[in-house]
Coordinates of C-alpha atoms in Angstrom, one line a residue:
Chain A
M1 CA 6.7 79.8 2.1
S2 CA 4.8 77.3 0.0
V3 CA 3.4 78.0 -3.2
T4 CA -0.3 77.3 -4.0
V5 CA -2.1 76.4 -7.0
D6 CA -3.8 79.7 -7.1
T7 CA -0.6 81.3 -7.1
V8 CA 0.7 79.2 -9.8
C9 CA -2.5 80.3 -11.9
K10 CA -2.2 83.9 -11.1
V11 CA 1.8 84.0 -12.0
A12 CA 1.0 81.9 -15.2
R13 CA -1.6 84.6 -16.3
L14 CA 0.8 87.7 -15.6
A15 CA 3.3 85.7 -17.8
R16 CA 0.8 85.2 -20.5
I17 CA 1.4 81.3 -20.2
H18 CA -1.8 79.2 -21.0
I19 CA -1.7 75.9 -18.6
Q20 CA -3.6 73.0 -19.4
E21 CA -5.9 71.3 -16.6
G22 CA -3.9 69.1 -14.3
E23 CA -0.6 71.2 -15.2
A24 CA -1.1 73.6 -12.4
E25 CA -0.8 70.9 -9.9
R26 CA 2.7 69.6 -11.1
L27 CA 4.0 73.3 -11.5
T28 CA 2.5 74.0 -7.8
G29 CA 5.1 71.2 -6.5
E30 CA 8.1 72.0 -8.6
L31 CA 7.6 75.9 -7.9
G32 CA 7.2 75.3 -4.3
Q33 CA 10.3 73.3 -4.2
I34 CA 12.4 75.9 -5.8
M35 CA 11.0 78.5 -3.6
D36 CA 11.3 76.6 -0.2
W37 CA 15.1 76.2 -1.5
I38 CA 15.6 79.9 -2.3
D39 CA 14.6 80.7 1.5
V40 CA 18.1 79.8 2.5
L41 CA 18.5 83.4 1.9
G42 CA 16.5 84.2 4.9
R43 CA 19.6 83.3 6.8
C44 CA 21.5 85.7 5.1
D45 CA 21.8 89.1 7.2
T46 CA 21.4 92.0 4.5
S47 CA 20.3 94.8 6.7
N48 CA 21.8 98.3 5.5
V49 CA 22.9 96.4 2.3
E50 CA 22.2 98.2 -0.6
P51 CA 20.8 96.1 -3.6
L52 CA 22.9 95.5 -6.5
A53 CA 21.1 95.5 -9.8
G54 CA 24.2 95.0 -12.1
I55 CA 27.9 95.0 -12.7
T56 CA 29.0 98.2 -14.8
V57 CA 32.2 99.7 -14.4
D58 CA 32.0 102.5 -16.9
E59 CA 29.5 105.6 -16.3
M60 CA 26.3 105.1 -18.5
P61 CA 27.5 106.5 -21.9
M62 CA 25.5 109.1 -23.5
R63 CA 25.2 109.1 -27.5
R64 CA 23.5 111.7 -29.7
D65 CA 19.9 111.4 -30.2
E66 CA 19.9 110.8 -34.0
A67 CA 17.3 108.8 -36.0
L68 CA 18.8 105.8 -37.7
M69 CA 17.3 103.6 -40.4
N70 CA 19.1 100.5 -39.8
N71 CA 16.2 97.8 -40.7
S72 CA 13.9 98.2 -43.5
R73 CA 10.4 97.1 -43.0
D74 CA 10.4 94.3 -45.2
D75 CA 13.2 92.7 -43.3
I76 CA 11.5 92.8 -40.1
L77 CA 8.4 91.5 -41.5
A78 CA 10.2 88.6 -43.2
N79 CA 9.9 86.8 -39.9
A80 CA 6.4 87.7 -39.0
P81 CA 3.8 84.8 -38.9
A82 CA 0.9 86.8 -40.4
Q83 CA 1.4 90.1 -42.2
D84 CA -0.5 92.1 -44.4
E85 CA 0.2 95.2 -46.5
G86 CA 3.3 96.3 -44.3
Y87 CA 1.6 95.4 -41.1
F88 CA 1.7 92.5 -38.3
V89 CA -1.8 90.8 -38.3
V90 CA -3.1 89.9 -35.1
P91 CA -6.5 88.9 -34.0
K92 CA -9.0 91.7 -33.8
V93 CA -8.7 93.9 -30.5
V94 CA -11.4 96.6 -30.9
E95 CA -14.9 95.7 -32.1
Chain B
M1 CA 41.0 67.5 -39.9
R2 CA 42.3 65.7 -37.0
E3 CA 45.9 66.8 -38.3
F4 CA 45.3 70.2 -36.8
D5 CA 45.4 70.7 -33.1
T6 CA 45.6 74.4 -32.8
I7 CA 44.2 77.7 -34.8
Q8 CA 47.8 78.6 -34.9
Q9 CA 48.9 75.6 -36.8
M10 CA 46.0 75.8 -39.1
S11 CA 46.9 79.5 -39.8
E12 CA 50.4 78.4 -40.6
A13 CA 49.4 75.9 -43.1
L14 CA 47.0 78.4 -44.5
S15 CA 49.5 81.0 -45.0
R16 CA 52.3 78.5 -46.5
G17 CA 49.6 77.6 -49.0
D18 CA 49.5 73.7 -47.7
V19 CA 45.8 74.2 -47.6
T20 CA 43.2 76.7 -48.9
A21 CA 40.2 77.9 -46.6
V22 CA 37.9 76.2 -49.1
E23 CA 39.6 73.0 -48.7
L24 CA 39.3 73.3 -44.9
A25 CA 35.7 74.4 -44.8
E26 CA 35.1 71.5 -47.1
A27 CA 36.7 68.8 -45.1
H28 CA 35.2 70.1 -41.9
L29 CA 31.6 69.8 -43.3
V30 CA 32.6 66.1 -44.6
H31 CA 33.7 65.5 -40.9
M32 CA 30.5 67.1 -39.3
E33 CA 28.2 65.2 -41.9
K34 CA 29.9 62.0 -40.4
A35 CA 29.7 63.1 -36.6
V36 CA 26.0 63.8 -36.9
G37 CA 25.3 61.4 -34.2
L38 CA 26.6 64.0 -31.6
N39 CA 24.0 66.2 -32.5
A40 CA 26.3 69.2 -32.1
F41 CA 25.2 71.2 -35.0
V42 CA 21.6 72.2 -35.5
D43 CA 22.0 74.3 -38.2
T44 CA 24.1 74.3 -41.4
N45 CA 24.2 76.1 -44.5
P46 CA 27.4 74.7 -46.7
E47 CA 26.6 77.1 -49.4
V48 CA 27.2 80.1 -47.0
T49 CA 30.2 78.5 -45.2
L50 CA 31.9 77.8 -48.7
A51 CA 31.1 81.5 -49.8
Q52 CA 32.8 82.7 -46.5
A53 CA 35.7 80.4 -47.2
K54 CA 35.9 81.3 -51.0
A55 CA 36.1 85.0 -50.0
S56 CA 38.8 84.2 -47.5
D57 CA 41.0 82.8 -49.9
E58 CA 40.5 85.8 -52.3
R59 CA 41.6 88.0 -49.5
R60 CA 44.7 86.0 -48.5
A61 CA 45.6 85.8 -52.4
K62 CA 45.7 89.8 -52.1
Q63 CA 47.8 89.7 -49.1
E64 CA 44.9 90.8 -46.6
G65 CA 43.5 88.7 -44.1
G66 CA 42.8 88.7 -40.4
R67 CA 43.6 87.1 -37.3
L68 CA 41.3 84.2 -37.8
E69 CA 41.6 84.6 -41.4
G70 CA 40.2 81.0 -43.1
I71 CA 39.6 79.4 -39.8
P72 CA 36.3 77.3 -39.2
L73 CA 34.3 78.0 -36.3
G74 CA 31.3 76.8 -34.8
I75 CA 28.6 79.4 -33.4
K76 CA 26.3 78.8 -30.6
D77 CA 22.6 79.0 -31.7
L78 CA 22.1 81.9 -29.5
F79 CA 24.0 84.4 -31.8
C80 CA 22.1 86.1 -34.6
T81 CA 24.5 85.8 -37.6
L82 CA 23.5 86.1 -41.2
G83 CA 22.8 83.1 -43.4
F84 CA 21.7 80.9 -40.6
S85 CA 18.8 80.5 -38.4
A86 CA 18.8 81.9 -34.7
N87 CA 16.4 79.7 -32.7
S88 CA 17.8 79.6 -29.4
C89 CA 17.3 75.7 -29.5
S90 CA 13.5 77.0 -28.7
R91 CA 10.2 76.0 -30.4
I92 CA 8.9 79.6 -30.2
L93 CA 11.7 80.7 -32.2
A94 CA 11.2 78.3 -35.0
G95 CA 11.8 79.9 -38.4
F96 CA 13.5 82.9 -37.4
R97 CA 16.3 84.1 -39.5
P98 CA 18.0 87.2 -38.4
N99 CA 18.6 89.9 -40.8
Y100 CA 21.4 91.2 -38.6
E101 CA 24.8 90.2 -37.2
S102 CA 25.7 90.0 -33.4
H103 CA 28.5 92.3 -32.7
V104 CA 30.7 89.3 -31.6
T105 CA 30.2 87.2 -34.7
G106 CA 30.7 90.4 -37.0
R107 CA 34.0 90.7 -35.2
L108 CA 34.9 87.0 -35.9
R109 CA 33.7 87.5 -39.5
A110 CA 35.9 90.6 -39.7
E111 CA 38.8 88.8 -38.8
G112 CA 38.3 86.2 -41.5
A113 CA 36.6 83.4 -39.6
V114 CA 34.5 81.0 -41.6
F115 CA 31.1 79.9 -39.9
L116 CA 30.2 75.9 -40.3
G117 CA 26.9 76.3 -38.3
K118 CA 25.0 76.8 -35.5
L119 CA 25.3 74.8 -32.3
N120 CA 23.1 73.1 -29.8
M121 CA 22.4 74.6 -26.6
D122 CA 20.0 74.1 -23.9
E123 CA 16.7 76.1 -24.8
F124 CA 17.4 79.7 -24.1
A125 CA 20.8 78.9 -22.5
M126 CA 18.8 77.6 -19.4
G127 CA 20.1 74.3 -18.3
S128 CA 23.4 72.3 -17.5
S129 CA 23.1 69.4 -19.6
N130 CA 22.0 70.5 -23.2
E131 CA 18.8 68.4 -22.6
T132 CA 16.3 71.0 -22.7
S133 CA 17.1 72.0 -26.4
V134 CA 14.1 71.2 -29.1
H135 CA 16.5 69.5 -31.1
G136 CA 17.1 67.0 -28.6
P137 CA 20.1 66.5 -26.2
C138 CA 23.7 66.7 -27.7
I139 CA 26.2 64.0 -27.0
N140 CA 29.4 64.1 -25.0
P141 CA 32.4 62.7 -27.2
W142 CA 33.6 61.2 -24.0
R143 CA 32.3 57.9 -22.6
A144 CA 33.2 56.5 -19.3
E145 CA 35.9 53.6 -19.4
G146 CA 34.2 50.7 -20.7
S147 CA 30.8 52.1 -21.2
E148 CA 28.6 52.6 -24.2
Q149 CA 26.4 54.8 -22.4
N150 CA 25.9 58.4 -23.9
L151 CA 26.6 61.3 -21.4
V152 CA 25.8 64.9 -21.6
P153 CA 28.4 67.4 -22.6
G154 CA 27.1 69.9 -20.0
G155 CA 25.3 73.2 -20.8
S156 CA 23.8 75.5 -22.0
S157 CA 26.9 75.5 -24.5
G158 CA 26.8 71.7 -24.8
G159 CA 27.1 72.0 -28.7
S160 CA 29.9 73.9 -28.5
A161 CA 31.7 71.9 -26.1
S162 CA 30.9 68.7 -27.9
A163 CA 32.0 70.0 -31.4
V164 CA 35.3 71.4 -29.8
A165 CA 36.2 68.3 -27.9
A166 CA 35.2 66.0 -30.9
G167 CA 37.4 67.9 -33.3
L168 CA 34.6 69.0 -35.4
C169 CA 36.1 72.7 -35.1
L170 CA 39.2 73.9 -33.2
G171 CA 37.0 76.8 -31.7
A172 CA 33.4 77.8 -31.2
T173 CA 31.6 80.7 -29.5
G174 CA 29.8 80.1 -26.1
T175 CA 27.8 82.4 -23.7
D176 CA 27.9 82.0 -20.0
T177 CA 25.5 83.3 -17.5
G178 CA 25.6 81.1 -14.6
G179 CA 28.5 78.7 -15.9
S180 CA 27.1 77.8 -19.4
I181 CA 30.9 78.0 -21.0
R182 CA 32.8 76.5 -17.9
Q183 CA 30.9 73.6 -16.7
P184 CA 30.3 72.3 -20.4
A185 CA 34.0 73.0 -21.0
S186 CA 35.0 71.2 -17.9
L187 CA 32.8 68.1 -18.7
T188 CA 34.5 67.7 -22.1
G189 CA 38.2 68.4 -21.4
I190 CA 38.5 71.7 -23.1
V191 CA 39.0 75.5 -22.5
G192 CA 36.4 77.9 -22.1
I193 CA 36.5 81.5 -21.1
K194 CA 33.8 83.6 -19.5
P195 CA 35.3 87.0 -19.8
T196 CA 34.5 90.2 -17.5
Y197 CA 31.0 91.4 -17.7
G198 CA 31.1 94.2 -20.6
R199 CA 34.4 93.0 -22.1
C200 CA 32.0 91.3 -25.3
S201 CA 29.1 93.2 -26.5
R202 CA 25.9 91.2 -26.2
W203 CA 24.3 93.1 -29.1
G204 CA 22.6 90.6 -31.3
I205 CA 23.0 87.6 -28.7
I206 CA 19.4 86.3 -27.7
A207 CA 19.0 87.7 -24.3
F208 CA 18.5 85.4 -21.1
A209 CA 19.7 87.6 -17.9
S210 CA 21.0 90.6 -19.2
S211 CA 23.1 91.7 -16.1
L212 CA 24.8 88.3 -16.1
D213 CA 25.2 87.2 -19.9
Q214 CA 28.5 87.2 -21.3
A215 CA 29.7 85.8 -24.5
G216 CA 33.5 83.9 -24.9
P217 CA 35.4 81.4 -26.6
M218 CA 35.7 77.6 -26.3
A219 CA 38.7 76.0 -27.6
R220 CA 41.0 73.1 -27.3
H221 CA 44.2 75.2 -26.0
V222 CA 44.4 78.2 -23.9
A223 CA 46.4 80.2 -26.6
D224 CA 43.6 79.5 -29.1
A225 CA 40.7 80.7 -26.5
A226 CA 42.9 83.6 -25.9
L227 CA 43.2 84.6 -29.6
M228 CA 39.2 84.2 -30.1
L229 CA 38.5 86.4 -27.1
N230 CA 40.9 89.1 -28.6
V231 CA 38.9 89.3 -31.6
M232 CA 35.5 88.9 -29.8
A233 CA 36.4 91.6 -27.1
G234 CA 35.7 95.5 -27.5
H235 CA 33.5 98.2 -27.2
D236 CA 30.2 98.4 -29.1
P237 CA 28.1 101.4 -28.9
R238 CA 25.2 99.3 -29.3
D239 CA 25.5 97.7 -25.9
A240 CA 25.7 100.2 -23.4
T241 CA 27.1 98.1 -20.8
S242 CA 30.1 97.0 -23.3
S243 CA 33.3 98.5 -21.8
T244 CA 35.4 101.2 -23.5
L245 CA 38.5 99.9 -21.6
P246 CA 41.1 99.0 -24.2
V247 CA 41.5 95.2 -25.0
P248 CA 44.8 93.8 -23.9
D249 CA 47.1 91.4 -25.9
F250 CA 45.5 87.9 -24.6
T251 CA 47.5 85.8 -27.0
A252 CA 50.6 87.3 -25.5
A253 CA 49.4 86.6 -22.1
A254 CA 49.0 82.7 -23.1
M255 CA 52.5 82.6 -24.2
G256 CA 55.9 83.1 -22.8
K257 CA 54.8 84.4 -19.4
D258 CA 54.9 82.6 -16.0
V259 CA 53.2 82.8 -12.7
K260 CA 56.2 83.5 -10.8
G261 CA 55.4 85.4 -7.7
M262 CA 51.8 85.4 -8.5
K263 CA 49.3 84.9 -5.3
I264 CA 46.6 82.4 -5.9
G265 CA 43.6 82.1 -3.6
I266 CA 42.0 79.1 -2.6
P267 CA 38.8 79.9 -1.3
K268 CA 37.8 77.5 1.8
E269 CA 34.2 77.6 1.3
F270 CA 34.3 75.8 -2.0
A271 CA 35.6 72.8 -0.1
G272 CA 32.2 71.7 1.3
D273 CA 31.7 68.2 2.8
N274 CA 29.7 67.1 -0.6
L275 CA 32.9 67.9 -2.5
G276 CA 34.0 64.5 -4.3
A277 CA 37.4 63.0 -3.4
D278 CA 38.5 62.8 -7.0
I279 CA 37.6 66.6 -7.6
R280 CA 39.2 67.8 -4.4
K281 CA 42.4 66.0 -5.6
I282 CA 42.5 67.5 -8.9
W283 CA 41.9 70.7 -7.1
E284 CA 44.9 70.1 -4.9
N285 CA 47.0 68.9 -7.9
G286 CA 46.1 72.4 -9.6
A287 CA 47.4 74.4 -6.7
Q288 CA 50.7 72.4 -6.6
W289 CA 51.0 72.8 -10.4
L290 CA 51.2 76.9 -9.7
A291 CA 53.3 76.5 -6.5
D292 CA 56.0 74.5 -8.6
Q293 CA 55.9 77.2 -11.1
G294 CA 56.5 79.9 -8.4
A295 CA 53.1 81.0 -7.5
E296 CA 52.3 81.4 -3.8
I297 CA 49.2 79.6 -2.8
I298 CA 46.8 81.3 -0.1
E299 CA 43.9 80.3 1.6
V300 CA 41.0 83.1 1.3
G301 CA 37.4 83.4 2.4
L302 CA 34.5 83.9 0.6
P303 CA 31.9 83.7 3.3
H304 CA 28.6 84.4 1.2
T305 CA 29.4 81.6 -1.2
E306 CA 26.7 79.3 0.3
Y307 CA 23.8 82.0 -0.8
A308 CA 25.1 82.4 -4.4
L309 CA 23.2 79.5 -6.0
A310 CA 19.9 80.8 -4.4
A311 CA 20.6 84.5 -5.1
Y312 CA 21.3 83.5 -9.0
Y313 CA 17.8 81.4 -9.1
I314 CA 16.0 84.5 -8.2
I315 CA 17.9 87.1 -10.2
A316 CA 18.4 85.0 -13.4
P317 CA 14.7 83.8 -13.8
A318 CA 13.7 87.4 -12.9
E319 CA 15.8 89.0 -15.7
A320 CA 14.5 86.0 -17.9
S321 CA 11.0 86.3 -17.3
S322 CA 11.2 90.2 -18.7
N323 CA 13.5 89.3 -21.5
L324 CA 11.4 86.6 -22.6
A325 CA 8.2 88.6 -22.4
R326 CA 8.8 89.6 -26.2
Y327 CA 8.0 86.1 -27.6
D328 CA 4.5 86.7 -28.1
G329 CA 3.6 85.2 -31.4
V330 CA 3.2 88.5 -33.2
R331 CA 6.3 89.5 -34.6
Y332 CA 8.4 86.4 -35.3
G333 CA 8.7 82.7 -34.3
R334 CA 5.7 80.4 -33.6
R335 CA 2.1 81.4 -33.3
A336 CA -0.7 79.4 -32.0
E337 CA -3.4 78.2 -34.6
N338 CA -6.9 79.7 -34.3
P339 CA -6.3 82.0 -31.4
K340 CA -9.8 83.0 -29.8
D341 CA -8.4 86.8 -29.2
L342 CA -5.1 88.5 -28.6
E343 CA -4.8 87.4 -24.9
D344 CA -5.4 83.7 -26.2
L345 CA -2.8 84.1 -28.7
Y346 CA -0.1 85.4 -26.5
A347 CA -0.8 82.6 -23.8
R348 CA -1.0 79.8 -26.2
S349 CA 1.9 80.5 -28.6
R350 CA 3.8 80.9 -25.3
A351 CA 2.6 77.8 -24.0
E352 CA 3.3 75.7 -26.9
G353 CA 6.5 77.5 -27.9
F354 CA 8.4 77.4 -24.6
G355 CA 9.9 73.9 -23.1
D356 CA 9.2 73.0 -19.3
E357 CA 12.5 74.6 -17.8
V358 CA 11.9 77.6 -19.7
K359 CA 8.3 77.8 -18.3
R360 CA 9.5 76.9 -14.9
R361 CA 12.2 79.9 -14.9
I362 CA 9.6 82.2 -16.5
L363 CA 7.2 81.6 -13.6
V364 CA 9.7 81.8 -10.7
G365 CA 10.7 84.8 -12.2
T366 CA 7.4 86.6 -12.7
H367 CA 6.5 85.2 -9.0
V368 CA 9.6 87.2 -7.6
L369 CA 9.0 90.1 -9.3
S370 CA 5.4 90.3 -8.6
S371 CA 3.6 92.7 -6.2
G372 CA 4.0 91.6 -2.6
Y373 CA 7.2 89.5 -3.4
Y374 CA 9.5 91.7 -4.9
D375 CA 11.3 93.1 -1.9
A376 CA 11.4 89.8 -0.1
Y377 CA 13.1 88.1 -3.2
Y378 CA 14.3 90.1 -5.6
N379 CA 15.5 92.9 -3.8
K380 CA 16.9 90.5 -1.1
A381 CA 18.5 88.4 -3.8
Q382 CA 20.2 91.6 -5.2
S383 CA 21.6 92.7 -1.8
V384 CA 23.1 89.3 -1.4
R385 CA 24.6 90.0 -4.7
R386 CA 26.5 93.2 -3.4
L387 CA 27.8 91.2 -0.4
I388 CA 29.1 88.1 -2.8
R389 CA 30.7 91.0 -5.0
N390 CA 32.3 92.7 -1.6
D391 CA 33.8 89.1 -0.8
F392 CA 35.5 88.9 -4.2
T393 CA 36.6 92.6 -3.9
K394 CA 38.3 91.6 -0.3
A395 CA 39.7 88.5 -1.9
F396 CA 41.3 90.2 -4.6
S397 CA 42.9 92.7 -2.3
Q398 CA 45.1 89.7 -1.1
V399 CA 45.5 87.6 -4.3
D400 CA 45.8 87.9 -7.8
L401 CA 43.5 85.0 -9.0
L402 CA 41.4 82.4 -7.3
L403 CA 41.6 78.5 -8.2
T404 CA 38.6 76.4 -7.7
P405 CA 37.0 73.2 -9.3
T406 CA 35.0 74.2 -12.4
S407 CA 32.1 71.8 -11.7
P408 CA 31.2 69.4 -8.6
N409 CA 31.3 66.3 -10.9
A410 CA 32.1 65.0 -14.2
A411 CA 29.6 64.2 -17.0
F412 CA 26.6 62.1 -16.3
P413 CA 24.3 60.1 -18.2
I414 CA 21.7 61.6 -20.9
G415 CA 18.1 61.0 -19.4
A416 CA 19.5 60.9 -15.6
E417 CA 16.3 63.3 -15.0
L418 CA 17.6 65.0 -12.3
D419 CA 15.0 67.0 -10.6
P420 CA 15.4 71.0 -11.3
L421 CA 17.1 71.5 -7.9
D422 CA 19.9 68.9 -8.4
M423 CA 20.5 70.3 -12.1
Y424 CA 21.1 73.7 -10.4
L425 CA 23.8 72.4 -8.4
N426 CA 25.9 71.9 -11.5
D427 CA 26.4 75.5 -11.4
V428 CA 27.4 75.7 -7.7
F429 CA 31.1 76.8 -8.3
T430 CA 30.4 79.1 -11.6
V431 CA 27.3 81.2 -10.7
S432 CA 29.2 83.5 -8.3
T433 CA 31.6 84.8 -10.7
N434 CA 28.4 86.0 -13.0
L435 CA 26.9 87.7 -9.8
A436 CA 29.9 89.4 -9.3
G437 CA 30.8 90.2 -12.9
L438 CA 34.0 88.9 -12.9
P439 CA 36.3 87.0 -15.6
A440 CA 36.8 83.0 -14.9
M441 CA 38.2 80.2 -17.1
S442 CA 38.0 76.3 -17.2
V443 CA 41.3 74.3 -18.2
P444 CA 41.2 70.7 -18.5
A445 CA 43.2 69.2 -15.8
A446 CA 42.8 65.4 -15.3
L447 CA 40.6 62.4 -16.1
N448 CA 38.8 61.0 -13.1
A449 CA 38.9 57.1 -12.4
Q450 CA 35.9 56.7 -14.8
N451 CA 38.1 58.2 -17.5
L452 CA 36.1 61.3 -17.8
P453 CA 37.4 64.8 -17.8
L454 CA 37.6 67.3 -15.3
G455 CA 38.4 70.9 -15.3
L456 CA 39.9 73.5 -13.1
Q457 CA 38.7 77.0 -12.8
L458 CA 40.4 80.3 -12.4
I459 CA 38.8 83.5 -11.7
G460 CA 40.4 87.1 -11.8
P461 CA 39.4 90.5 -10.8
A462 CA 37.2 92.7 -13.3
F463 CA 39.1 93.2 -16.6
G464 CA 42.0 91.0 -15.3
E465 CA 41.8 88.4 -18.0
E466 CA 45.5 88.8 -18.8
K467 CA 46.8 87.3 -15.5
M468 CA 44.1 84.8 -15.5
I469 CA 45.2 83.5 -19.0
T470 CA 48.9 83.5 -18.1
A471 CA 47.9 81.1 -15.1
G472 CA 45.4 79.0 -17.2
A473 CA 48.4 78.5 -19.6
A474 CA 50.8 77.3 -16.6
L475 CA 47.8 75.0 -15.7
E476 CA 47.6 73.6 -19.3
R477 CA 51.5 72.9 -19.4
A478 CA 51.3 71.1 -16.3
A479 CA 48.2 69.1 -16.6
K480 CA 49.8 67.9 -20.0
F481 CA 45.8 67.0 -20.9
H482 CA 46.8 65.7 -24.3
V483 CA 44.0 62.7 -24.4
R484 CA 41.3 62.8 -27.0
P485 CA 38.0 60.8 -26.8
T486 CA 38.0 57.7 -29.0
P487 CA 35.7 58.6 -32.1
W488 CA 33.0 56.0 -31.4
W489 CA 30.6 58.5 -33.2
M490 CA 32.4 58.2 -36.5
P491 CA 31.5 55.5 -39.2
E492 CA 33.8 52.4 -38.5
G493 CA 36.3 53.1 -41.4
D494 CA 37.0 56.5 -40.1
R495 CA 37.8 55.9 -36.5

């Protein structure tokens, strides 16, 4: 299946990546090429094959449900692009 | 620092008192400064490095000290480590300084290693040439015979490979999601080990594709890589996928053991029509070297090999699109200026912060996970993943290890502008082991007709690193790959 400009715009919105005017056409070509190539998988018979999500040999371990205080607020906020009074600052969301 | 060829030699010189950790660190920093043209290191902090070295000398004076006491190492920019930035070579993490230590680098520190700085890589480890780095391409110390053209060191761990190959450090950390340790190791003539999934903790390593990512060592020699892996490996409760199995003595596996009686499988599907004659020859030589040392060579089948790359380029971008959703310009890294609203802040911070290849993969990943396509692509790829793993399980019921080429080609010129699919083909021999979670390593085998290094790959069963390392050391002994690149990158008086 080939990728359309509409698909690229929809996917870019889902991924929260702003695309410039004209960029969508280029991306449509590139993504189309990749998706067409991926279609080779259609030739592989996977009927009755359970998907494998990951490789883990051990059972998922359990741990105690304990509150840990590993990071101080100041340490975390030290990397914030904008902060005030111990909070991250973002543009107004609620009027 | 060219007088030391192995970590063991350096350790012995430190023990004898011939040299101190501070002297070693200072000499390495001077050497790195002179080799700045390779663009291998992207962040250094001499104050932190020298303080670590001084502390190491103090421990040694008190007869304390670990297995890497005083040894200077390079750290791939993907690892969070105190005292250095961790930007994943991406604009979106510009300015980020972690206030925590990755488990793997913490283990290296605990055994006395001294960190020289952060190493160049493809942005978020997405690439096979180190050209997608926001810091610009890293350069391979190797050049083709008679040529002055700069070549790529491979990727994504290109900075680690270039630094080790150029002798800027004897060892460096790398990470491998689809070949990012092994392919650059092959293209720069060094050793790289991707351990079994779960052998090393992923905690504190910036995530690309969580079901595939593994940290591993890159070094000039098998024994050095084995020693580093011994330190890096082990359970960490902060990574639920890190294994609780005991860590064997990999260093012992690298020394004084032989391959007599080992069964080595040659997967016939890797010998496609497109395989270059030089690669084919080196592969045949490798099999012969192991046979000469008493191994039995057996042809095996991995029938789903042709689907591995396509399955990988669904699964890895899908996981990446989820992992990279966290970069929103709010909590760390780069934020777009004057956003209209919160949505605009996210979308423009990400548009400005991510490079082209990362954007492509996020978009592919978002597409294959989106409603209506999930079954056709993501579930399909995961089913293929199971078939690939089953192929390996079957093969390892017949043989101990597999031998293949590491990369389909030697180093290529910087700026070759491969289209994305041609670039993805660099991973054709390496991705299946990530999909199956298996350990694999690249060992330098020979120079091709252009005088560029090529590696051979050994693949083991899950948690079968010991035999793999033993066979890697056997290949190393037979290959006698002692040649080093001419240091054209150094100032004339220092070559």
